[in-house]
mmCIF file of C-alpha atoms and ligand atoms in Angstrom:
data_model
loop_
_atom_site.group_PDB
_atom_site.id
_atom_site.type_symbol
_atom_site.label_atom_id
_atom_site.label_comp_id
_atom_site.label_asym_id
_atom_site.label_seq_id
_atom_site.Cartn_x
_atom_site.Cartn_y
_atom_site.Cartn_z
ATOM 1 C CA MET N 22 -46.361 8.469 18.954
ATOM 2 C CA SER N 23 -48.997 5.711 18.633
ATOM 3 C CA TRP N 24 -52.159 5.998 16.471
ATOM 4 C CA PHE N 25 -54.461 6.009 19.511
ATOM 5 C CA LYS N 26 -52.724 8.906 21.143
ATOM 6 C CA ARG N 27 -52.918 10.877 17.919
ATOM 7 C CA ILE N 28 -56.717 10.405 17.884
ATOM 8 C CA GLU N 29 -56.948 11.519 21.484
ATOM 9 C CA SER N 30 -55.075 14.725 20.994
ATOM 10 C CA GLY N 31 -56.532 15.485 17.547
ATOM 11 C CA LEU N 32 -54.688 15.986 14.313
ATOM 12 C CA LYS N 33 -51.439 17.802 14.683
ATOM 13 C CA ARG N 34 -49.712 19.884 12.090
ATOM 14 C CA SER N 35 -46.536 18.370 10.875
ATOM 15 C CA ILE N 36 -43.555 19.951 12.597
ATOM 16 C CA LYS N 37 -41.370 21.981 10.264
ATOM 17 C CA ARG N 38 -38.010 20.341 10.148
ATOM 18 C CA GLU N 39 -35.101 22.719 10.523
ATOM 19 C CA MET N 40 -32.193 22.185 8.177
ATOM 20 C CA PRO N 41 -29.070 21.459 10.213
ATOM 21 C CA ASP N 42 -26.697 24.420 10.188
ATOM 22 C CA GLY N 43 -23.635 24.192 8.016
ATOM 23 C CA LEU N 44 -24.794 21.339 5.745
ATOM 24 C CA TRP N 45 -26.283 23.291 2.877
ATOM 25 C CA ARG N 46 -25.880 26.829 1.712
ATOM 26 C CA LYS N 47 -27.928 29.032 -0.594
ATOM 27 C CA CYS N 48 -25.762 30.496 -3.324
ATOM 28 C CA ASP N 49 -25.916 34.300 -3.488
ATOM 29 C CA GLY N 50 -25.061 34.087 -7.186
ATOM 30 C CA CYS N 51 -27.618 31.652 -8.632
ATOM 31 C CA GLY N 52 -29.931 31.028 -5.673
ATOM 32 C CA GLU N 53 -29.365 27.257 -5.802
ATOM 33 C CA ILE N 54 -29.017 25.259 -2.590
ATOM 34 C CA VAL N 55 -25.566 23.741 -2.657
ATOM 35 C CA TYR N 56 -24.035 21.111 -0.405
ATOM 36 C CA GLU N 57 -21.522 22.784 1.906
ATOM 37 C CA ARG N 58 -18.848 20.115 1.481
ATOM 38 C CA VAL N 59 -19.044 20.422 -2.287
ATOM 39 C CA ILE N 60 -18.531 24.183 -1.943
ATOM 40 C CA GLN N 61 -15.512 23.619 0.291
ATOM 41 C CA ARG N 62 -14.044 21.056 -2.061
ATOM 42 C CA ASN N 63 -14.395 23.609 -4.848
ATOM 43 C CA TYR N 64 -12.423 26.205 -2.852
ATOM 44 C CA TRP N 65 -15.556 27.885 -1.486
ATOM 45 C CA THR N 66 -16.980 28.639 -4.915
ATOM 46 C CA CYS N 67 -20.345 27.596 -6.360
ATOM 47 C CA ILE N 68 -20.044 24.648 -8.735
ATOM 48 C CA LYS N 69 -23.075 25.862 -10.681
ATOM 49 C CA CYS N 70 -22.370 29.562 -11.268
ATOM 50 C CA GLY N 71 -18.818 30.073 -9.973
ATOM 51 C CA HIS N 72 -19.892 32.545 -7.267
ATOM 52 C CA HIS N 73 -17.101 33.108 -4.747
ATOM 53 C CA PHE N 74 -18.254 32.740 -1.143
ATOM 54 C CA MET N 75 -16.585 34.746 1.579
ATOM 55 C CA ILE N 76 -14.123 32.643 3.544
ATOM 56 C CA SER N 77 -12.156 33.117 6.729
ATOM 57 C CA GLY N 78 -8.584 34.341 6.706
ATOM 58 C CA ARG N 79 -7.376 31.055 8.148
ATOM 59 C CA ASP N 80 -9.163 29.009 5.453
ATOM 60 C CA TYR N 81 -7.639 31.212 2.758
ATOM 61 C CA ILE N 82 -4.148 30.698 4.132
ATOM 62 C CA ASN N 83 -4.683 26.932 4.365
ATOM 63 C CA MET N 84 -5.737 26.992 0.725
ATOM 64 C CA LEU N 85 -2.550 28.794 -0.349
ATOM 65 C CA VAL N 86 0.237 27.241 1.718
ATOM 66 C CA ASP N 87 1.649 23.739 1.338
ATOM 67 C CA ASP N 88 0.238 21.279 3.869
ATOM 68 C CA GLY N 89 1.827 21.390 7.306
ATOM 69 C CA THR N 90 4.190 24.273 6.536
ATOM 70 C CA PHE N 91 2.318 27.196 8.074
ATOM 71 C CA GLU N 92 3.608 28.733 11.288
ATOM 72 C CA GLU N 93 1.442 31.546 12.610
ATOM 73 C CA MET N 94 3.092 34.756 13.754
ATOM 74 C CA ASP N 95 1.987 37.266 16.395
ATOM 75 C CA ALA N 96 -1.132 35.256 17.234
ATOM 76 C CA CYS N 97 -1.210 36.791 20.712
ATOM 77 C CA LEU N 98 -1.494 40.427 19.553
ATOM 78 C CA ALA N 99 -4.912 41.794 20.473
ATOM 79 C CA SER N 100 -6.480 45.254 20.349
ATOM 80 C CA GLY N 101 -6.848 47.535 23.335
ATOM 81 C CA ASP N 102 -9.333 50.384 23.514
ATOM 82 C CA PRO N 103 -7.069 53.440 23.269
ATOM 83 C CA LEU N 104 -9.906 55.968 22.842
ATOM 84 C CA SER N 105 -12.364 54.307 25.305
ATOM 85 C CA PHE N 106 -14.727 54.365 22.329
ATOM 86 C CA LYS N 107 -18.423 53.808 22.662
ATOM 87 C CA ASP N 108 -21.206 54.130 20.105
ATOM 88 C CA SER N 109 -24.292 51.922 20.414
ATOM 89 C CA LYS N 110 -21.934 49.400 22.048
ATOM 90 C CA ARG N 111 -18.575 49.652 23.752
ATOM 91 C CA TYR N 112 -15.615 48.886 21.487
ATOM 92 C CA THR N 113 -14.347 46.379 24.040
ATOM 93 C CA ASP N 114 -17.694 44.538 23.842
ATOM 94 C CA ARG N 115 -17.574 44.505 20.038
ATOM 95 C CA LEU N 116 -14.089 43.045 20.247
ATOM 96 C CA LYS N 117 -15.197 40.344 22.697
ATOM 97 C CA ILE N 118 -18.074 39.318 20.386
ATOM 98 C CA ALA N 119 -15.759 39.221 17.345
ATOM 99 C CA ILE N 120 -13.168 37.140 19.209
ATOM 100 C CA LYS N 121 -15.856 34.676 20.285
ATOM 101 C CA LYS N 122 -17.407 34.494 16.793
ATOM 102 C CA THR N 123 -14.193 33.962 14.851
ATOM 103 C CA GLY N 124 -11.803 32.367 17.354
ATOM 104 C CA LEU N 125 -9.235 34.987 16.290
ATOM 105 C CA THR N 126 -7.662 37.733 18.388
ATOM 106 C CA GLU N 127 -7.712 40.233 15.521
ATOM 107 C CA ALA N 128 -8.979 40.709 11.959
ATOM 108 C CA ILE N 129 -5.854 39.305 10.297
ATOM 109 C CA VAL N 130 -3.932 36.032 10.424
ATOM 110 C CA THR N 131 -0.254 36.210 9.470
ATOM 111 C CA GLY N 132 2.527 33.677 9.376
ATOM 112 C CA LYS N 133 5.239 31.945 7.447
ATOM 113 C CA GLY N 134 4.790 28.974 5.169
ATOM 114 C CA GLN N 135 5.717 27.527 1.829
ATOM 115 C CA ILE N 136 3.801 28.064 -1.408
ATOM 116 C CA GLY N 137 4.787 25.468 -4.000
ATOM 117 C CA GLY N 138 8.009 25.000 -2.035
ATOM 118 C CA HIS N 139 8.805 28.739 -1.998
ATOM 119 C CA PRO N 140 9.270 30.230 1.484
ATOM 120 C CA SER N 141 6.673 32.976 1.829
ATOM 121 C CA VAL N 142 5.125 35.217 4.426
ATOM 122 C CA VAL N 143 1.332 35.173 4.132
ATOM 123 C CA GLY N 144 -1.387 37.273 5.737
ATOM 124 C CA ALA N 145 -5.156 37.154 5.242
ATOM 125 C CA LEU N 146 -7.832 39.484 6.578
ATOM 126 C CA ASP N 147 -10.998 38.007 8.009
ATOM 127 C CA PHE N 148 -14.176 39.934 7.161
ATOM 128 C CA LYS N 149 -16.102 38.288 9.979
ATOM 129 C CA PHE N 150 -13.904 40.055 12.523
ATOM 130 C CA LEU N 151 -15.417 43.584 12.607
ATOM 131 C CA GLY N 152 -15.615 43.692 8.810
ATOM 132 C CA GLY N 153 -11.924 42.886 8.362
ATOM 133 C CA SER N 154 -11.244 46.456 9.466
ATOM 134 C CA MET N 155 -7.720 47.768 9.920
ATOM 135 C CA ALA N 156 -6.843 49.105 13.351
ATOM 136 C CA SER N 157 -3.542 49.301 15.286
ATOM 137 C CA VAL N 158 -3.032 45.546 15.587
ATOM 138 C CA VAL N 159 -3.895 44.750 11.947
ATOM 139 C CA GLY N 160 -1.458 47.445 10.804
ATOM 140 C CA GLU N 161 1.204 46.182 13.192
ATOM 141 C CA LYS N 162 0.780 42.589 12.009
ATOM 142 C CA VAL N 163 1.013 43.636 8.342
ATOM 143 C CA ALA N 164 4.138 45.675 9.172
ATOM 144 C CA ARG N 165 5.701 42.745 11.052
ATOM 145 C CA ALA N 166 4.833 40.319 8.253
ATOM 146 C CA THR N 167 6.496 42.651 5.738
ATOM 147 C CA ARG N 168 9.576 42.981 7.965
ATOM 148 C CA LYS N 169 9.762 39.211 8.270
ATOM 149 C CA ALA N 170 9.615 38.803 4.462
ATOM 150 C CA LEU N 171 12.290 41.484 4.149
ATOM 151 C CA ASP N 172 14.607 39.935 6.773
ATOM 152 C CA GLU N 173 14.249 36.416 5.403
ATOM 153 C CA LYS N 174 14.233 37.494 1.743
ATOM 154 C CA CYS N 175 11.075 35.588 0.901
ATOM 155 C CA PHE N 176 7.881 36.334 -0.995
ATOM 156 C CA LEU N 177 5.030 38.254 0.595
ATOM 157 C CA VAL N 178 1.343 37.525 -0.039
ATOM 158 C CA LEU N 179 -1.472 39.501 1.559
ATOM 159 C CA VAL N 180 -5.129 38.610 1.039
ATOM 160 C CA SER N 181 -7.555 41.481 1.599
ATOM 161 C CA SER N 182 -11.200 41.426 2.531
ATOM 162 C CA SER N 183 -12.069 44.568 4.392
ATOM 163 C CA GLY N 184 -14.464 47.428 4.980
ATOM 164 C CA GLY N 185 -11.524 49.778 5.557
ATOM 165 C CA ALA N 186 -9.990 51.496 8.582
ATOM 166 C CA ARG N 187 -11.635 50.769 11.953
ATOM 167 C CA MET N 188 -13.406 53.904 13.152
ATOM 168 C CA GLN N 189 -13.306 52.849 16.815
ATOM 169 C CA GLU N 190 -9.572 53.572 16.904
ATOM 170 C CA GLY N 191 -9.894 56.809 14.908
ATOM 171 C CA ILE N 192 -6.624 58.383 13.818
ATOM 172 C CA LEU N 193 -4.659 55.375 15.126
ATOM 173 C CA SER N 194 -6.371 53.232 12.469
ATOM 174 C CA LEU N 195 -5.634 55.802 9.762
ATOM 175 C CA MET N 196 -1.955 55.873 10.816
ATOM 176 C CA GLN N 197 -1.706 52.206 9.840
ATOM 177 C CA MET N 198 -2.125 53.193 6.199
ATOM 178 C CA ALA N 199 1.133 55.123 6.349
ATOM 179 C CA LYS N 200 2.879 52.499 8.471
ATOM 180 C CA THR N 201 2.043 49.537 6.229
ATOM 181 C CA SER N 202 2.844 51.566 3.082
ATOM 182 C CA ALA N 203 6.230 52.606 4.489
ATOM 183 C CA TRP N 204 7.178 49.009 5.306
ATOM 184 C CA LEU N 205 6.079 47.847 1.855
ATOM 185 C CA ALA N 206 8.164 50.605 0.261
ATOM 186 C CA ARG N 207 11.196 49.372 2.213
ATOM 187 C CA PHE N 208 10.411 45.817 1.090
ATOM 188 C CA ALA N 209 10.148 46.954 -2.547
ATOM 189 C CA GLU N 210 13.465 48.825 -2.302
ATOM 190 C CA SER N 211 15.133 45.632 -1.112
ATOM 191 C CA GLY N 212 13.881 43.871 -4.266
ATOM 192 C CA GLY N 213 11.196 41.789 -2.549
ATOM 193 C CA LEU N 214 8.125 40.573 -4.418
ATOM 194 C CA TYR N 215 4.715 41.292 -2.926
ATOM 195 C CA VAL N 216 1.546 39.762 -4.389
ATOM 196 C CA SER N 217 -1.723 41.298 -3.238
ATOM 197 C CA ILE N 218 -4.912 39.239 -3.570
ATOM 198 C CA LEU N 219 -8.166 41.179 -3.396
ATOM 199 C CA THR N 220 -11.349 39.372 -2.454
ATOM 200 C CA HIS N 221 -14.932 40.616 -2.085
ATOM 201 C CA PRO N 222 -15.130 43.266 -0.669
ATOM 202 C CA THR N 223 -11.904 45.278 -0.423
ATOM 203 C CA THR N 224 -12.661 48.905 0.338
ATOM 204 C CA GLY N 225 -11.646 52.014 2.294
ATOM 205 C CA GLY N 226 -8.288 52.440 3.983
ATOM 206 C CA VAL N 227 -7.130 48.926 3.113
ATOM 207 C CA THR N 228 -7.590 49.622 -0.610
ATOM 208 C CA ALA N 229 -5.938 53.001 -0.080
ATOM 209 C CA SER N 230 -2.852 51.376 1.444
ATOM 210 C CA PHE N 231 -1.362 47.874 1.350
ATOM 211 C CA ALA N 232 -4.000 46.195 -0.866
ATOM 212 C CA MET N 233 -3.146 48.356 -3.894
ATOM 213 C CA LEU N 234 0.624 48.368 -3.360
ATOM 214 C CA GLY N 235 1.275 44.863 -4.653
ATOM 215 C CA ASP N 236 3.914 44.333 -7.321
ATOM 216 C CA ILE N 237 1.291 42.021 -8.770
ATOM 217 C CA ILE N 238 -2.357 42.598 -7.860
ATOM 218 C CA ILE N 239 -4.797 39.737 -8.353
ATOM 219 C CA GLY N 240 -8.545 40.148 -7.979
ATOM 220 C CA GLU N 241 -11.090 37.402 -7.455
ATOM 221 C CA PRO N 242 -13.913 37.355 -10.054
ATOM 222 C CA GLY N 243 -16.768 39.712 -9.250
ATOM 223 C CA ALA N 244 -15.103 41.189 -6.151
ATOM 224 C CA LEU N 245 -16.077 44.730 -5.157
ATOM 225 C CA ILE N 246 -12.866 46.739 -4.929
ATOM 226 C CA GLY N 247 -12.777 50.455 -4.312
ATOM 227 C CA PHE N 248 -12.285 53.246 -1.813
ATOM 228 C CA ALA N 249 -15.805 54.611 -1.268
ATOM 229 C CA GLY N 250 -18.821 52.436 -2.050
ATOM 230 C CA PRO N 251 -20.723 52.885 -5.367
ATOM 231 C CA ARG N 252 -23.767 54.424 -3.661
ATOM 232 C CA VAL N 253 -21.661 57.147 -2.016
ATOM 233 C CA ILE N 254 -19.952 57.943 -5.330
ATOM 234 C CA GLU N 255 -23.274 58.031 -7.170
ATOM 235 C CA GLN N 256 -24.714 60.467 -4.615
ATOM 236 C CA THR N 257 -21.579 62.624 -4.669
ATOM 237 C CA ILE N 258 -21.169 62.997 -8.432
ATOM 238 C CA ASN N 259 -24.901 62.783 -9.054
ATOM 239 C CA GLN N 260 -24.428 60.460 -12.012
ATOM 240 C CA GLU N 261 -25.303 56.892 -12.760
ATOM 241 C CA LEU N 262 -22.261 54.607 -12.637
ATOM 242 C CA PRO N 263 -21.397 52.288 -15.541
ATOM 243 C CA PRO N 264 -22.378 48.613 -15.252
ATOM 244 C CA GLY N 265 -19.867 46.486 -13.352
ATOM 245 C CA PHE N 266 -18.261 49.576 -11.800
ATOM 246 C CA GLN N 267 -15.711 48.766 -9.055
ATOM 247 C CA ARG N 268 -15.819 45.044 -9.813
ATOM 248 C CA SER N 269 -12.612 43.099 -10.527
ATOM 249 C CA GLU N 270 -13.245 42.760 -14.258
ATOM 250 C CA PHE N 271 -13.954 46.501 -14.611
ATOM 251 C CA LEU N 272 -10.761 47.335 -12.689
ATOM 252 C CA LEU N 273 -8.743 44.936 -14.848
ATOM 253 C CA ASP N 274 -10.025 46.687 -17.992
ATOM 254 C CA HIS N 275 -9.028 50.053 -16.506
ATOM 255 C CA GLY N 276 -5.528 49.014 -15.457
ATOM 256 C CA MET N 277 -6.038 48.825 -11.699
ATOM 257 C CA LEU N 278 -5.492 45.063 -11.476
ATOM 258 C CA ASP N 279 -2.949 42.804 -13.136
ATOM 259 C CA MET N 280 -5.172 39.762 -13.382
ATOM 260 C CA VAL N 281 -8.498 38.295 -12.341
ATOM 261 C CA VAL N 282 -8.082 34.707 -11.226
ATOM 262 C CA PRO N 283 -10.815 32.325 -10.009
ATOM 263 C CA ARG N 284 -10.060 31.070 -6.487
ATOM 264 C CA PRO N 285 -9.445 27.416 -7.478
ATOM 265 C CA GLU N 286 -6.564 28.616 -9.686
ATOM 266 C CA ILE N 287 -5.008 31.178 -7.355
ATOM 267 C CA LYS N 288 -2.452 28.876 -5.736
ATOM 268 C CA LYS N 289 -1.336 27.556 -9.124
ATOM 269 C CA THR N 290 -0.958 31.141 -10.373
ATOM 270 C CA LEU N 291 1.064 32.127 -7.286
ATOM 271 C CA VAL N 292 3.398 29.158 -7.755
ATOM 272 C CA GLU N 293 3.900 30.088 -11.430
ATOM 273 C CA ILE N 294 4.726 33.688 -10.457
ATOM 274 C CA PHE N 295 7.154 32.578 -7.731
ATOM 275 C CA ASP N 296 8.795 29.996 -10.042
ATOM 276 C CA PHE N 297 9.280 32.693 -12.672
ATOM 277 C CA PHE N 298 10.842 35.198 -10.274
ATOM 278 C CA SER N 299 12.983 32.580 -8.528
ATOM 279 C CA GLU N 300 14.334 31.470 -11.905
ATOM 280 C CA GLU N 301 15.035 35.077 -12.875
ATOM 281 C CA LYS N 302 16.861 35.611 -9.565
ATOM 282 C CA ARG N 303 18.923 32.465 -10.126
ATOM 283 C CA GLN N 304 19.930 33.563 -13.621
ATOM 284 C CA VAL N 305 20.934 37.001 -12.340
ATOM 285 C CA GLN N 306 23.104 35.383 -9.667
ATOM 286 C CA GLU N 307 24.687 33.113 -12.267
ATOM 287 C CA VAL N 308 25.892 35.956 -14.444
ATOM 288 C CA ARG N 309 26.829 37.872 -11.285
ATOM 289 C CA LYS N 310 25.160 41.020 -12.420
ATOM 290 C CA PRO N 311 22.938 43.142 -10.242
ATOM 291 C CA ALA N 312 19.354 43.330 -11.480
ATOM 292 C CA VAL N 313 18.863 46.524 -13.457
ATOM 293 C CA LEU N 314 15.452 48.055 -13.341
ATOM 294 C CA LYS N 315 14.436 49.196 -16.782
ATOM 295 C CA THR N 316 12.584 52.495 -16.756
ATOM 296 C CA PRO N 317 9.921 53.057 -19.369
ATOM 297 C CA PRO N 318 11.246 55.097 -22.357
ATOM 298 C CA SER N 319 8.964 58.052 -21.642
ATOM 299 C CA ILE N 320 10.457 58.443 -18.147
ATOM 300 C CA GLU N 321 14.023 58.164 -19.485
ATOM 301 C CA VAL N 322 13.384 60.981 -21.946
ATOM 302 C CA ARG N 323 12.041 63.215 -19.235
ATOM 303 C CA ALA N 324 14.942 62.453 -16.912
ATOM 304 C CA ASN N 325 17.505 63.376 -19.601
ATOM 305 C CA ARG N 326 16.015 66.779 -20.175
ATOM 306 C CA HIS N 327 17.480 69.858 -18.550
ATOM 307 C CA PRO N 328 15.463 71.596 -15.866
ATOM 308 C CA GLY N 329 13.064 74.104 -17.364
ATOM 309 C CA GLU N 330 13.275 72.524 -20.818
ATOM 310 C CA ASP N 331 9.707 71.327 -20.555
ATOM 311 C CA LYS N 332 8.477 74.906 -20.396
ATOM 312 C CA GLN N 333 10.120 75.932 -23.688
ATOM 313 C CA LEU N 334 7.783 76.199 -26.607
ATOM 314 C CA PRO N 335 8.887 74.613 -29.868
ATOM 315 C CA THR N 336 10.184 77.288 -32.239
ATOM 316 C CA LYS N 337 9.556 77.166 -35.941
HETATM 317 ZN ZN1 ZN W 10 -24.275 29.588 -7.601
#
């Protein structure tokens, strides 16, 4: 605009420039504005305070698997509306919005790939798809992923980020807890190794089923992990909860997690775990001995006792 025109129309307020979407992000941990690409390069964590940003299931899988090895499974499975559910919106409409927003057909991405050269089946929930909630299709995809790992004798990794079971499918969502647990039990019986990675937040029916059934459970730093939320618990027991309650570090201290690993180191940790167990498997095959599961001494003692012996009081 020329000077003369500006005089004619009077002084104008400077126009507020909008920041282009997706270039910068405000960190929820330290409040700093951080360059998006820097965050991505640092595995979606803040370089200043280490805050872990929520990422999509697909991004998580890409971070874990070796380049170009991932083959998605059951990508065409999509939810129906078995209960014709409607609250403030129809369930079908909620699904359409979620599909458009995320480009996914359901709240989980599953597939086969290699992690540090180890064939693995990987699945990751996506919180942006209806809060990463578990309904019929999520349960079915977890079950199929487990079956695949079982059939092909490879490692299983599931990454959770979920608000729990999806209420719009009612009891059908709750049934998935039993279904996924049953498949994981079968996988465990076959000697398979399942690593569960818990990201912020992992709650409800997902925590109460496959997320907590890992042979090794890894939590991301600061992740909220629990069944009911802290506010509900506080109101129910009418007591103030201890600081850091339901966060990864708290759960690690109380024996609910095996380790807390920052996201940039998760792949390295997975590879170390898989290397260790592959080596152990190889050694077992070499000596041609079946792997013997050692039971803790306390359990052995109990098992050797005669029925009813526990009830006897010691005599002096
Ligand atoms: Zn930060």
